[in-house]
Amino acid sequence: MEDSPWWRDAVVYEIYVRSFADASGDGVGDLAGIRSRLPYLAALGVDAIWLTPFYPSPMADGGYDVADYRDVDPLFGSLADFDALVADAHAHGLRLMVDIVPNHSSSAHPWFQKALAAPRGSEERDRYMFRDVSDDARQEPNNWVSVFGGPAWTQVADGQWYLHLFAPEQPDFNWRNPEVRQEFLDILRFWLDRGIDGFRIDVAMGLIKAPGLPDTDPGFGAKSPIWSRPEVHDIYRDWRRVLDSYPGVRAAVGEVWTDSAEDLALYVRPDELHQSFNFAWLEAPWSATAFRKVIDETLRAVPAPTWVLSNHDVVRHTTRYGEGAPDPSVGLARGHAALLAMLALPGSAYLYQGEELGLPEVKNLPPEARQDPIFFRSKGEVLGRDGCRVPIPWSGTAPPYGFGTGGSWLPQPVEWAGLTAERQAADPSSTLAFYRRALAARRSLRETLPDAMAWLEAPGDALFFSRGRLICAINCGTDPVRLPPHEQVLISSGLVDGQDLPPDTAAWLLTVE
Ligand code: NOJ
């Protein structure tokens, strides 16, 4: 829409840096690799890229364990590579967002090392969440468990415990400490000064814990002493002031897991974050009723919605949608249809690298190849997230499929020879060609689509909604449905004879003005 800031309807492409493209030949993706693939991203038709953490890190959690917030890990390049990437991305018309990880640092961060060396009660320990156990009857200070499994507390040499909502190598900061707050304001400025367009905020709902750290039940509910505490919003008000003090429009999107759209909406009040991820969309099963419920609840509560189907933490959606389906191709067909629905909705959409190639989750990685701490902390019971992080197949017929010259840090399946970007670019019936067409169609309508959408009556397990001249129809049922009256089929995810929409298919229709 006219005068609308870029983030409101942007299509943002998530780059999981380790797995995108490897220019240095060490088997791990890097910033120079991303630079070399910017023409591909521009041709795909996305508006912005979000880079997962590339900061110096021992990689206990793929870089979400940051040891220095103001540098680039040599594995990924240098600050000069970063600056060159920002300049090149902008020259390709792409905005660039970086991931900021404020809930915890790496245990290798100098502040945590100083905290370990300092005595209990010291200023150094107050930057993190150190506690004693006051009740002889218990082991840890409270019953909190790590998101990755196992207790959320680790004991240090002098008997104190520190909190880590994730791995022990990721100690939680104490966000009630003014020095921590100030440090992050400076870190934001460091990257904004280098010309970035925004931040993705890791675990945005976890920074403030309830006083006294009381025991908890699982879940993200309003009474949780861990998640979405009211005081967390003061932090984002401070951050917004910093973002707004820069020229242009610099945006922030929060990784916010909640159990209600109302709670999500609190993060995107006008003086807080611009956006938060809408994971309810990603979590919805393949069902018109479920999709409609999420869409209604989101649009009722959130003024600038976002939509996302996959990311580096969840099973890829082509695999999710195919679970239990008789034919493996169903997941891919549904993935295409869900993309059309998502791109037709008001707001912005986040894509995850590789979904434009229709990559499935890799479920059969050998145990010795796995790196996700979830796999190790659950003693292999939970496979974890490596299956959605397998490096991108770019070209050729054998691994590493043009990912680099030095293999790939996770093995790629042999079946991916048929899924390379090179091969799909030459095939108009490929997933890549479909994504390009869908993104181009969205761009062509962008200036004319109103913000509001309206439901139209739909038969069976289908949804029809309109935005101005555009009607999006998606069929989640098992029988074809009759399309509403229209002048033209702009794009469809499967064969449409002009009147009937097959199962597992979506279409964009144009009506007369
Ligand atoms: C969310 C990130 O997306 C995930 O990959 C990471 O493990 C956790 N936050 C902890 O930083």
Short mmCIF file of C-alpha atoms and ligand atoms in Angstrom, two decimals:
data_model
loop_
_atom_site.label_atom_id
_atom_site.label_comp_id
_atom_site.label_asym_id
_atom_site.label_seq_id
_atom_site.Cartn_x
_atom_site.Cartn_y
_atom_site.Cartn_z
CA MET A 1 0.00 0.00 0.00
CA GLU A 2 1.07 3.56 -0.60
CA ASP A 3 3.15 5.15 2.16
CA SER A 4 3.27 1.83 3.93
CA PRO A 5 6.64 1.05 5.54
CA TRP A 6 8.52 -1.75 3.77
CA TRP A 7 8.13 -4.34 6.51
CA ARG A 8 4.32 -4.27 6.53
CA ASP A 9 3.95 -6.39 3.42
CA ALA A 10 7.51 -7.59 2.88
CA VAL A 11 8.37 -11.15 1.90
CA VAL A 12 11.38 -11.94 4.07
CA TYR A 13 13.62 -14.91 3.26
CA GLU A 14 15.34 -16.58 6.19
CA ILE A 15 18.95 -17.59 5.54
CA TYR A 16 20.26 -20.21 7.94
CA VAL A 17 23.83 -19.07 7.33
CA ARG A 18 25.58 -22.40 8.01
CA SER A 19 23.52 -24.12 5.35
CA PHE A 20 22.98 -21.64 2.54
CA ALA A 21 26.16 -21.40 0.45
CA ASP A 22 29.81 -22.07 1.25
CA ALA A 23 32.37 -19.89 -0.53
CA SER A 24 35.38 -20.86 1.59
CA GLY A 25 35.19 -24.61 0.89
CA ASP A 26 35.08 -25.75 4.53
CA GLY A 27 31.67 -27.38 4.28
CA VAL A 28 29.91 -24.59 6.23
CA GLY A 29 27.94 -21.75 4.66
CA ASP A 30 29.33 -18.23 4.98
CA LEU A 31 28.72 -14.55 4.23
CA ALA A 32 30.66 -14.62 0.94
CA GLY A 33 28.52 -17.57 -0.13
CA ILE A 34 25.38 -15.55 0.56
CA ARG A 35 26.80 -12.64 -1.46
CA SER A 36 27.34 -14.92 -4.43
CA ARG A 37 23.69 -16.00 -4.33
CA LEU A 38 22.08 -12.56 -4.07
CA PRO A 39 21.12 -12.58 -7.77
CA TYR A 40 19.19 -15.82 -7.11
CA LEU A 41 17.32 -14.17 -4.22
CA ALA A 42 16.57 -11.05 -6.23
CA ALA A 43 15.27 -13.21 -9.08
CA LEU A 44 13.15 -15.21 -6.63
CA GLY A 45 11.38 -11.95 -5.83
CA VAL A 46 11.77 -11.58 -2.06
CA ASP A 47 12.06 -8.15 -0.47
CA ALA A 48 14.40 -8.82 2.43
CA ILE A 49 16.70 -11.42 3.92
CA TRP A 50 17.12 -12.35 7.57
CA LEU A 51 20.47 -13.89 8.54
CA THR A 52 20.65 -16.28 11.47
CA PRO A 53 23.57 -15.60 13.89
CA PHE A 54 27.02 -15.32 12.33
CA TYR A 55 28.80 -13.98 15.43
CA PRO A 56 31.83 -15.58 17.07
CA SER A 57 30.51 -18.65 18.82
CA PRO A 58 31.58 -22.09 20.02
CA MET A 59 28.52 -23.34 18.05
CA ALA A 60 26.96 -25.27 20.90
CA ASP A 61 23.61 -24.27 19.37
CA GLY A 62 24.52 -23.42 15.78
CA GLY A 63 25.56 -19.86 16.68
CA TYR A 64 22.65 -19.04 19.02
CA ASP A 65 25.38 -19.11 21.67
CA VAL A 66 27.10 -15.79 21.04
CA ALA A 67 30.56 -15.12 22.47
CA ASP A 68 30.99 -11.66 20.92
CA TYR A 69 28.01 -9.62 19.74
CA ARG A 70 30.08 -7.21 17.66
CA ASP A 71 32.04 -9.43 15.27
CA VAL A 72 31.77 -12.21 12.69
CA ASP A 73 32.93 -15.76 13.39
CA PRO A 74 35.89 -16.63 11.14
CA LEU A 75 33.85 -19.65 10.04
CA PHE A 76 31.47 -17.20 8.35
CA GLY A 77 33.89 -14.45 7.29
CA SER A 78 34.78 -11.04 8.66
CA LEU A 79 33.20 -7.68 9.36
CA ALA A 80 34.48 -6.56 5.96
CA ASP A 81 32.51 -9.46 4.39
CA PHE A 82 29.48 -8.35 6.35
CA ASP A 83 29.77 -4.75 5.13
CA ALA A 84 30.19 -5.97 1.57
CA LEU A 85 27.11 -8.16 1.95
CA VAL A 86 24.99 -5.25 3.22
CA ALA A 87 26.12 -3.09 0.30
CA ASP A 88 25.49 -5.84 -2.26
CA ALA A 89 22.11 -6.78 -0.80
CA HIS A 90 21.01 -3.16 -1.02
CA ALA A 91 22.34 -2.93 -4.58
CA HIS A 92 20.11 -5.94 -5.39
CA GLY A 93 17.11 -4.18 -3.85
CA LEU A 94 17.09 -6.48 -0.82
CA ARG A 95 16.80 -5.30 2.80
CA LEU A 96 18.87 -7.13 5.36
CA MET A 97 17.90 -8.12 8.89
CA VAL A 98 20.17 -9.76 11.43
CA ASP A 99 19.36 -12.03 14.34
CA ILE A 100 19.99 -10.66 17.81
CA VAL A 101 20.21 -13.08 20.72
CA PRO A 102 19.47 -11.20 23.95
CA ASN A 103 18.10 -13.90 26.26
CA HIS A 104 21.43 -15.63 26.74
CA SER A 105 25.05 -15.44 25.68
CA SER A 106 27.52 -18.23 25.13
CA SER A 107 29.22 -19.54 28.24
CA ALA A 108 32.41 -18.50 26.40
CA HIS A 109 31.33 -14.83 26.46
CA PRO A 110 33.86 -12.76 28.50
CA TRP A 111 31.09 -11.61 30.86
CA PHE A 112 30.18 -15.18 31.75
CA GLN A 113 33.82 -16.17 32.15
CA LYS A 114 34.25 -13.22 34.52
CA ALA A 115 31.11 -14.25 36.38
CA LEU A 116 32.50 -17.74 36.90
CA ALA A 117 35.75 -16.29 38.25
CA ALA A 118 33.97 -13.83 40.56
CA PRO A 119 32.43 -14.68 43.94
CA ARG A 120 28.69 -15.10 44.64
CA GLY A 121 26.95 -11.77 45.10
CA SER A 122 29.44 -9.96 42.81
CA GLU A 123 28.54 -7.47 40.07
CA GLU A 124 29.90 -9.95 37.53
CA ARG A 125 27.47 -12.66 38.64
CA ASP A 126 24.57 -10.20 38.65
CA ARG A 127 24.69 -9.94 34.85
CA TYR A 128 23.45 -13.55 34.72
CA MET A 129 20.96 -15.56 36.77
CA PHE A 130 23.00 -17.14 39.55
CA ARG A 131 21.12 -18.55 42.55
CA ASP A 132 21.72 -20.62 45.66
CA VAL A 133 19.49 -23.49 46.67
CA SER A 134 17.84 -22.40 49.89
CA ASP A 135 15.70 -25.49 50.42
CA ASP A 136 17.76 -28.54 51.46
CA ALA A 137 15.09 -30.85 50.08
CA ARG A 138 15.75 -29.94 46.47
CA GLN A 139 18.54 -30.16 43.97
CA GLU A 140 18.09 -27.07 41.79
CA PRO A 141 16.79 -23.58 42.70
CA ASN A 142 13.39 -24.33 41.06
CA ASN A 143 11.64 -26.83 38.80
CA TRP A 144 12.27 -25.09 35.48
CA VAL A 145 13.32 -27.33 32.63
CA SER A 146 15.41 -26.42 29.62
CA VAL A 147 13.59 -25.99 26.31
CA PHE A 148 16.16 -28.47 24.98
CA GLY A 149 15.37 -31.02 27.69
CA GLY A 150 16.82 -31.65 31.14
CA PRO A 151 17.07 -29.16 34.00
CA ALA A 152 17.43 -25.45 33.30
CA TRP A 153 20.12 -25.11 35.97
CA THR A 154 23.80 -25.99 36.09
CA GLN A 155 25.92 -25.88 39.24
CA VAL A 156 29.30 -24.12 39.30
CA ALA A 157 32.36 -24.89 41.40
CA ASP A 158 31.37 -22.84 44.46
CA GLY A 159 27.94 -24.49 44.66
CA GLN A 160 25.82 -21.74 43.05
CA TRP A 161 23.58 -22.56 40.10
CA TYR A 162 23.02 -20.57 36.92
CA LEU A 163 19.91 -20.54 34.79
CA HIS A 164 19.90 -21.60 31.14
CA LEU A 165 16.52 -21.88 29.47
CA PHE A 166 18.38 -23.62 26.61
CA ALA A 167 21.73 -25.49 26.69
CA PRO A 168 24.16 -25.14 29.65
CA GLU A 169 26.44 -23.35 27.16
CA GLN A 170 23.75 -20.63 26.90
CA PRO A 171 23.52 -18.89 30.30
CA ASP A 172 20.54 -16.52 30.63
CA PHE A 173 21.25 -12.83 31.11
CA ASN A 174 19.72 -10.93 34.02
CA TRP A 175 17.62 -8.33 32.22
CA ARG A 176 16.89 -6.52 35.47
CA ASN A 177 20.54 -5.47 35.45
CA PRO A 178 20.97 -1.98 33.86
CA GLU A 179 24.37 -2.86 32.45
CA VAL A 180 22.83 -5.69 30.40
CA ARG A 181 20.18 -3.32 29.08
CA GLN A 182 22.74 -0.70 28.14
CA GLU A 183 24.99 -3.25 26.48
CA PHE A 184 22.23 -4.39 24.14
CA LEU A 185 21.27 -0.84 23.21
CA ASP A 186 24.90 -0.39 22.17
CA ILE A 187 24.87 -3.68 20.23
CA LEU A 188 21.75 -2.59 18.35
CA ARG A 189 23.52 0.64 17.41
CA PHE A 190 26.64 -1.24 16.33
CA TRP A 191 24.72 -3.12 13.64
CA LEU A 192 22.38 -0.27 12.74
CA ASP A 193 25.46 1.89 12.13
CA ARG A 194 26.61 -0.75 9.63
CA GLY A 195 23.46 -0.15 7.61
CA ILE A 196 21.19 -3.06 8.45
CA ASP A 197 17.44 -2.70 8.02
CA GLY A 198 16.28 -4.54 11.09
CA PHE A 199 16.53 -7.30 13.66
CA ARG A 200 14.95 -10.64 14.32
CA ILE A 201 14.87 -11.00 18.10
CA ASP A 202 15.59 -14.47 19.44
CA VAL A 203 13.36 -15.74 22.31
CA ALA A 204 11.85 -12.25 22.53
CA MET A 205 9.27 -13.32 25.12
CA GLY A 206 11.77 -14.81 27.57
CA LEU A 207 14.03 -12.03 28.75
CA ILE A 208 12.35 -11.15 32.05
CA LYS A 209 11.65 -13.80 34.66
CA ALA A 210 9.20 -13.41 37.55
CA PRO A 211 10.73 -12.16 40.81
CA GLY A 212 11.63 -15.01 43.11
CA LEU A 213 11.71 -17.45 40.16
CA PRO A 214 8.75 -19.52 41.40
CA ASP A 215 8.12 -23.09 40.22
CA THR A 216 6.10 -23.36 37.05
CA ASP A 217 3.86 -25.58 34.94
CA PRO A 218 4.81 -26.09 31.29
CA GLY A 219 3.36 -23.73 28.67
CA PHE A 220 3.36 -20.14 27.54
CA GLY A 221 0.24 -19.16 29.54
CA ALA A 222 -0.32 -15.75 31.09
CA LYS A 223 0.73 -16.99 34.51
CA SER A 224 4.10 -18.35 33.41
CA PRO A 225 6.99 -16.97 35.49
CA ILE A 226 9.24 -17.39 32.45
CA TRP A 227 7.45 -16.23 29.32
CA SER A 228 5.87 -12.92 28.34
CA ARG A 229 6.29 -11.18 31.69
CA PRO A 230 4.77 -7.69 31.54
CA GLU A 231 8.11 -5.96 32.16
CA VAL A 232 9.59 -7.41 28.95
CA HIS A 233 7.69 -4.74 27.03
CA ASP A 234 9.74 -1.92 28.60
CA ILE A 235 12.81 -3.40 26.91
CA TYR A 236 11.21 -3.20 23.48
CA ARG A 237 10.06 0.36 24.10
CA ASP A 238 13.73 1.27 24.66
CA TRP A 239 14.73 -0.65 21.54
CA ARG A 240 12.07 1.05 19.44
CA ARG A 241 13.43 4.44 20.42
CA VAL A 242 16.85 3.37 19.15
CA LEU A 243 15.42 1.98 15.89
CA ASP A 244 13.38 5.12 15.31
CA SER A 245 16.40 7.35 15.86
CA TYR A 246 17.99 6.00 12.64
CA PRO A 247 17.27 7.32 9.16
CA GLY A 248 14.98 5.22 6.98
CA VAL A 249 12.77 2.52 8.42
CA ARG A 250 14.54 -0.02 10.63
CA ALA A 251 12.27 -2.80 11.80
CA ALA A 252 12.26 -5.50 14.47
CA VAL A 253 10.44 -8.83 14.42
CA GLY A 254 10.16 -10.80 17.63
CA GLU A 255 10.39 -14.54 17.97
CA VAL A 256 7.39 -14.72 20.27
CA TRP A 257 5.80 -18.05 21.17
CA THR A 258 2.51 -17.43 22.98
CA ASP A 259 -0.73 -19.26 23.40
CA SER A 260 -2.93 -16.37 22.27
CA ALA A 261 -3.05 -13.75 19.54
CA GLU A 262 -3.90 -11.18 22.22
CA ASP A 263 -0.60 -11.81 23.94
CA LEU A 264 1.21 -11.60 20.61
CA ALA A 265 -0.46 -8.26 19.94
CA LEU A 266 1.11 -6.74 23.06
CA TYR A 267 4.54 -6.98 21.43
CA VAL A 268 3.49 -4.98 18.40
CA ARG A 269 1.96 -1.98 20.12
CA PRO A 270 2.94 1.22 18.28
CA ASP A 271 5.89 1.98 20.54
CA GLU A 272 7.27 -1.60 20.63
CA LEU A 273 8.26 -4.09 17.94
CA HIS A 274 7.07 -3.75 14.36
CA GLN A 275 6.19 -7.42 14.00
CA SER A 276 6.18 -10.73 15.76
CA PHE A 277 6.15 -14.17 14.19
CA ASN A 278 2.73 -15.73 14.02
CA PHE A 279 3.55 -19.33 14.86
CA ALA A 280 -0.13 -20.25 15.15
CA TRP A 281 -0.19 -20.32 11.32
CA LEU A 282 2.77 -22.69 11.20
CA GLU A 283 1.24 -24.89 13.90
CA ALA A 284 -2.17 -25.21 12.24
CA PRO A 285 -2.93 -28.61 10.71
CA TRP A 286 -4.06 -28.94 7.09
CA SER A 287 -7.68 -27.96 7.63
CA ALA A 288 -9.86 -25.11 6.42
CA THR A 289 -11.40 -24.76 9.89
CA ALA A 290 -7.98 -24.55 11.55
CA PHE A 291 -6.67 -22.06 8.99
CA ARG A 292 -9.75 -19.88 9.28
CA LYS A 293 -9.54 -19.83 13.07
CA VAL A 294 -5.89 -18.71 12.99
CA ILE A 295 -6.56 -16.08 10.33
CA ASP A 296 -9.56 -14.68 12.22
CA GLU A 297 -7.82 -14.60 15.57
CA THR A 298 -4.69 -13.04 14.09
CA LEU A 299 -6.47 -10.33 12.15
CA ARG A 300 -8.69 -9.50 15.11
CA ALA A 301 -5.75 -9.01 17.46
CA VAL A 302 -2.71 -8.00 15.42
CA PRO A 303 -2.61 -4.83 13.31
CA ALA A 304 0.43 -5.83 11.20
CA PRO A 305 0.30 -9.61 10.87
CA THR A 306 3.01 -11.97 9.69
CA TRP A 307 2.71 -15.48 8.28
CA VAL A 308 5.30 -18.23 8.34
CA LEU A 309 5.21 -21.93 7.42
CA SER A 310 8.77 -23.10 8.06
CA ASN A 311 11.96 -22.05 9.79
CA HIS A 312 15.19 -23.60 11.07
CA ASP A 313 13.49 -24.90 14.24
CA VAL A 314 10.56 -26.88 12.87
CA VAL A 315 9.90 -29.82 10.56
CA ARG A 316 9.69 -28.52 6.98
CA HIS A 317 6.07 -27.93 6.03
CA THR A 318 6.03 -30.14 2.94
CA THR A 319 6.83 -33.03 5.28
CA ARG A 320 4.44 -31.86 8.02
CA TYR A 321 1.53 -31.55 5.62
CA GLY A 322 2.30 -34.94 4.11
CA GLU A 323 2.25 -36.84 7.41
CA GLY A 324 -0.43 -39.50 7.33
CA ALA A 325 -1.27 -38.73 3.68
CA PRO A 326 -1.44 -41.76 1.35
CA ASP A 327 0.81 -40.25 -1.30
CA PRO A 328 4.10 -38.45 -0.53
CA SER A 329 3.40 -35.81 -3.18
CA VAL A 330 0.44 -34.55 -1.13
CA GLY A 331 2.68 -32.67 1.30
CA LEU A 332 4.30 -30.73 -1.52
CA ALA A 333 0.97 -29.94 -3.16
CA ARG A 334 -0.39 -28.66 0.13
CA GLY A 335 2.78 -26.65 0.67
CA HIS A 336 2.24 -24.88 -2.64
CA ALA A 337 -1.38 -24.20 -1.79
CA ALA A 338 -0.53 -22.88 1.69
CA LEU A 339 2.03 -20.54 0.12
CA LEU A 340 -0.64 -19.01 -2.09
CA ALA A 341 -2.94 -18.55 0.91
CA MET A 342 -0.17 -16.97 2.95
CA LEU A 343 0.87 -14.60 0.17
CA ALA A 344 -2.71 -13.48 -0.35
CA LEU A 345 -3.28 -12.56 3.29
CA PRO A 346 -2.73 -9.01 4.54
CA GLY A 347 0.67 -8.50 6.16
CA SER A 348 4.12 -9.88 5.55
CA ALA A 349 5.36 -13.40 4.92
CA TYR A 350 8.53 -15.15 6.06
CA LEU A 351 10.01 -17.90 3.88
CA TYR A 352 12.68 -20.36 4.96
CA GLN A 353 15.56 -21.21 2.61
CA GLY A 354 14.91 -24.33 0.62
CA GLU A 355 11.13 -24.20 0.78
CA GLU A 356 11.23 -22.61 -2.68
CA LEU A 357 12.86 -25.89 -3.81
CA GLY A 358 10.22 -27.98 -2.04
CA LEU A 359 12.88 -29.55 0.17
CA PRO A 360 11.51 -32.15 2.57
CA GLU A 361 12.71 -32.73 6.13
CA VAL A 362 15.68 -35.12 6.11
CA LYS A 363 14.67 -37.70 8.69
CA ASN A 364 17.35 -40.31 8.20
CA LEU A 365 20.50 -38.38 9.08
CA PRO A 366 23.03 -40.71 10.68
CA PRO A 367 23.36 -40.14 14.45
CA GLU A 368 27.07 -39.32 14.11
CA ALA A 369 26.23 -36.47 11.71
CA ARG A 370 23.70 -34.81 13.99
CA GLN A 371 24.64 -31.59 15.77
CA ASP A 372 21.48 -30.26 17.39
CA PRO A 373 21.85 -30.10 21.20
CA ILE A 374 18.26 -31.35 21.45
CA PHE A 375 19.35 -34.69 19.99
CA PHE A 376 22.13 -35.06 22.56
CA ARG A 377 20.20 -33.78 25.58
CA SER A 378 17.36 -36.18 24.83
CA LYS A 379 19.88 -39.03 24.34
CA GLY A 380 18.70 -39.40 20.76
CA GLU A 381 15.02 -39.74 21.68
CA VAL A 382 14.14 -36.45 19.99
CA LEU A 383 15.75 -36.11 16.58
CA GLY A 384 15.86 -32.33 16.84
CA ARG A 385 16.21 -29.76 14.10
CA ASP A 386 19.08 -30.93 11.90
CA GLY A 387 16.63 -32.39 9.38
CA CYS A 388 15.47 -28.93 8.29
CA ARG A 389 19.02 -27.54 8.27
CA VAL A 390 20.61 -29.71 5.59
CA PRO A 391 22.63 -27.50 3.18
CA ILE A 392 20.94 -26.25 0.04
CA PRO A 393 21.41 -28.21 -3.21
CA TRP A 394 22.34 -25.63 -5.82
CA SER A 395 23.57 -27.53 -8.86
CA GLY A 396 25.08 -30.71 -10.28
CA THR A 397 24.12 -34.31 -9.71
CA ALA A 398 26.16 -35.33 -6.66
CA PRO A 399 26.61 -33.96 -3.10
CA PRO A 400 27.41 -31.27 -2.13
CA TYR A 401 25.39 -30.10 -5.15
CA GLY A 402 27.26 -26.83 -5.59
CA PHE A 403 26.85 -25.89 -1.91
CA GLY A 404 30.63 -25.48 -1.84
CA THR A 405 33.78 -27.34 -2.72
CA GLY A 406 34.42 -28.94 0.66
CA GLY A 407 31.45 -31.21 1.27
CA SER A 408 28.61 -30.12 3.55
CA TRP A 409 28.43 -30.13 7.36
CA LEU A 410 25.29 -32.26 7.23
CA PRO A 411 25.03 -34.91 4.51
CA GLN A 412 22.58 -34.22 1.69
CA PRO A 413 20.34 -37.04 0.42
CA VAL A 414 21.06 -38.58 -2.98
CA GLU A 415 17.47 -37.85 -4.04
CA TRP A 416 18.28 -34.14 -3.91
CA ALA A 417 19.96 -34.41 -7.32
CA GLY A 418 16.47 -33.84 -8.71
CA LEU A 419 15.82 -30.82 -6.50
CA THR A 420 18.76 -28.53 -7.22
CA ALA A 421 18.07 -24.85 -7.88
CA GLU A 422 19.82 -25.21 -11.24
CA ARG A 423 17.57 -28.03 -12.38
CA GLN A 424 14.39 -26.40 -11.09
CA ALA A 425 15.22 -23.05 -12.68
CA ALA A 426 15.08 -24.78 -16.06
CA ASP A 427 11.76 -26.52 -15.38
CA PRO A 428 8.58 -24.42 -15.52
CA SER A 429 6.69 -27.09 -13.57
CA SER A 430 9.12 -26.99 -10.62
CA THR A 431 8.52 -25.66 -7.11
CA LEU A 432 11.09 -22.93 -7.75
CA ALA A 433 9.27 -21.77 -10.87
CA PHE A 434 6.01 -21.80 -8.90
CA TYR A 435 7.50 -19.69 -6.08
CA ARG A 436 8.86 -17.19 -8.59
CA ARG A 437 5.48 -16.89 -10.28
CA ALA A 438 3.67 -16.54 -6.95
CA LEU A 439 6.02 -13.84 -5.69
CA ALA A 440 5.81 -11.99 -8.99
CA ALA A 441 2.01 -12.16 -8.88
CA ARG A 442 2.02 -10.76 -5.35
CA ARG A 443 4.26 -7.90 -6.47
CA SER A 444 2.03 -7.14 -9.41
CA LEU A 445 -0.95 -6.73 -7.07
CA ARG A 446 0.85 -5.01 -4.22
CA GLU A 447 -0.07 -1.43 -4.98
CA THR A 448 -3.72 -2.19 -5.49
CA LEU A 449 -4.63 -4.61 -2.72
CA PRO A 450 -6.52 -3.16 0.24
CA ASP A 451 -5.33 -4.10 3.73
CA ALA A 452 -8.65 -5.66 4.64
CA MET A 453 -9.84 -9.09 3.56
CA ALA A 454 -13.35 -10.53 3.59
CA TRP A 455 -14.56 -14.14 3.75
CA LEU A 456 -16.75 -15.42 0.96
CA GLU A 457 -19.01 -18.39 1.31
CA ALA A 458 -17.17 -21.59 0.39
CA PRO A 459 -18.31 -25.19 -0.03
CA GLY A 460 -16.91 -28.23 1.77
CA ASP A 461 -13.54 -27.95 3.46
CA ALA A 462 -12.49 -24.95 1.36
CA LEU A 463 -11.80 -21.30 2.13
CA PHE A 464 -12.47 -18.35 -0.17
CA PHE A 465 -11.45 -14.85 0.78
CA SER A 466 -11.19 -11.60 -1.13
CA ARG A 467 -8.98 -8.55 -1.01
CA GLY A 468 -10.26 -6.02 -3.50
CA ARG A 469 -10.22 -7.67 -6.93
CA LEU A 470 -8.31 -10.72 -5.71
CA ILE A 471 -9.99 -13.88 -4.49
CA CYS A 472 -7.89 -16.61 -2.93
CA ALA A 473 -9.44 -20.08 -2.88
CA ILE A 474 -7.88 -23.01 -1.06
CA ASN A 475 -9.29 -26.52 -0.97
CA CYS A 476 -8.31 -28.53 2.11
CA GLY A 477 -10.96 -31.20 1.49
CA THR A 478 -10.97 -34.45 -0.45
CA ASP A 479 -13.35 -33.48 -3.27
CA PRO A 480 -13.07 -30.78 -5.94
CA VAL A 481 -14.99 -27.58 -5.14
CA ARG A 482 -16.65 -25.16 -7.52
CA LEU A 483 -14.79 -21.83 -7.71
CA PRO A 484 -16.60 -18.56 -7.09
CA PRO A 485 -17.39 -16.38 -10.14
CA HIS A 486 -14.23 -14.79 -11.56
CA GLU A 487 -12.79 -13.26 -14.66
CA GLN A 488 -9.34 -14.81 -14.68
CA VAL A 489 -7.20 -17.36 -12.85
CA LEU A 490 -4.03 -15.42 -12.03
CA ILE A 491 -2.09 -18.33 -10.60
CA SER A 492 -2.92 -21.74 -9.22
CA SER A 493 -0.98 -24.40 -7.39
CA GLY A 494 -2.50 -27.23 -9.41
CA LEU A 495 -4.64 -27.82 -12.41
CA VAL A 496 -7.81 -25.75 -12.49
CA ASP A 497 -10.16 -26.25 -15.37
CA GLY A 498 -11.50 -22.76 -14.79
CA GLN A 499 -14.39 -23.91 -12.63
CA ASP A 500 -13.31 -26.62 -10.21
CA LEU A 501 -10.52 -26.49 -7.65
CA PRO A 502 -9.06 -29.94 -6.91
CA PRO A 503 -8.18 -31.10 -3.37
CA ASP A 504 -4.90 -29.82 -1.87
CA THR A 505 -4.85 -26.90 -4.27
CA ALA A 506 -5.18 -23.11 -4.12
CA ALA A 507 -5.80 -20.46 -6.77
CA TRP A 508 -5.81 -16.69 -7.08
CA LEU A 509 -8.71 -15.39 -9.08
CA LEU A 510 -9.30 -11.89 -10.37
CA THR A 511 -12.81 -10.51 -10.46
CA VAL A 512 -14.16 -7.59 -12.45
CA GLU A 513 -13.45 -4.22 -10.73
C1 NOJ B 1 15.30 -19.81 18.89
C2 NOJ B 1 16.17 -20.11 17.73
O1 NOJ B 1 15.43 -19.99 16.55
C3 NOJ B 1 16.70 -21.50 17.97
O2 NOJ B 1 17.35 -22.02 16.83
C4 NOJ B 1 17.61 -21.46 19.17
O3 NOJ B 1 18.04 -22.76 19.47
C5 NOJ B 1 16.87 -20.90 20.38
N1 NOJ B 1 16.09 -19.75 20.07
C6 NOJ B 1 17.85 -20.53 21.48
O4 NOJ B 1 18.59 -19.41 21.11
#
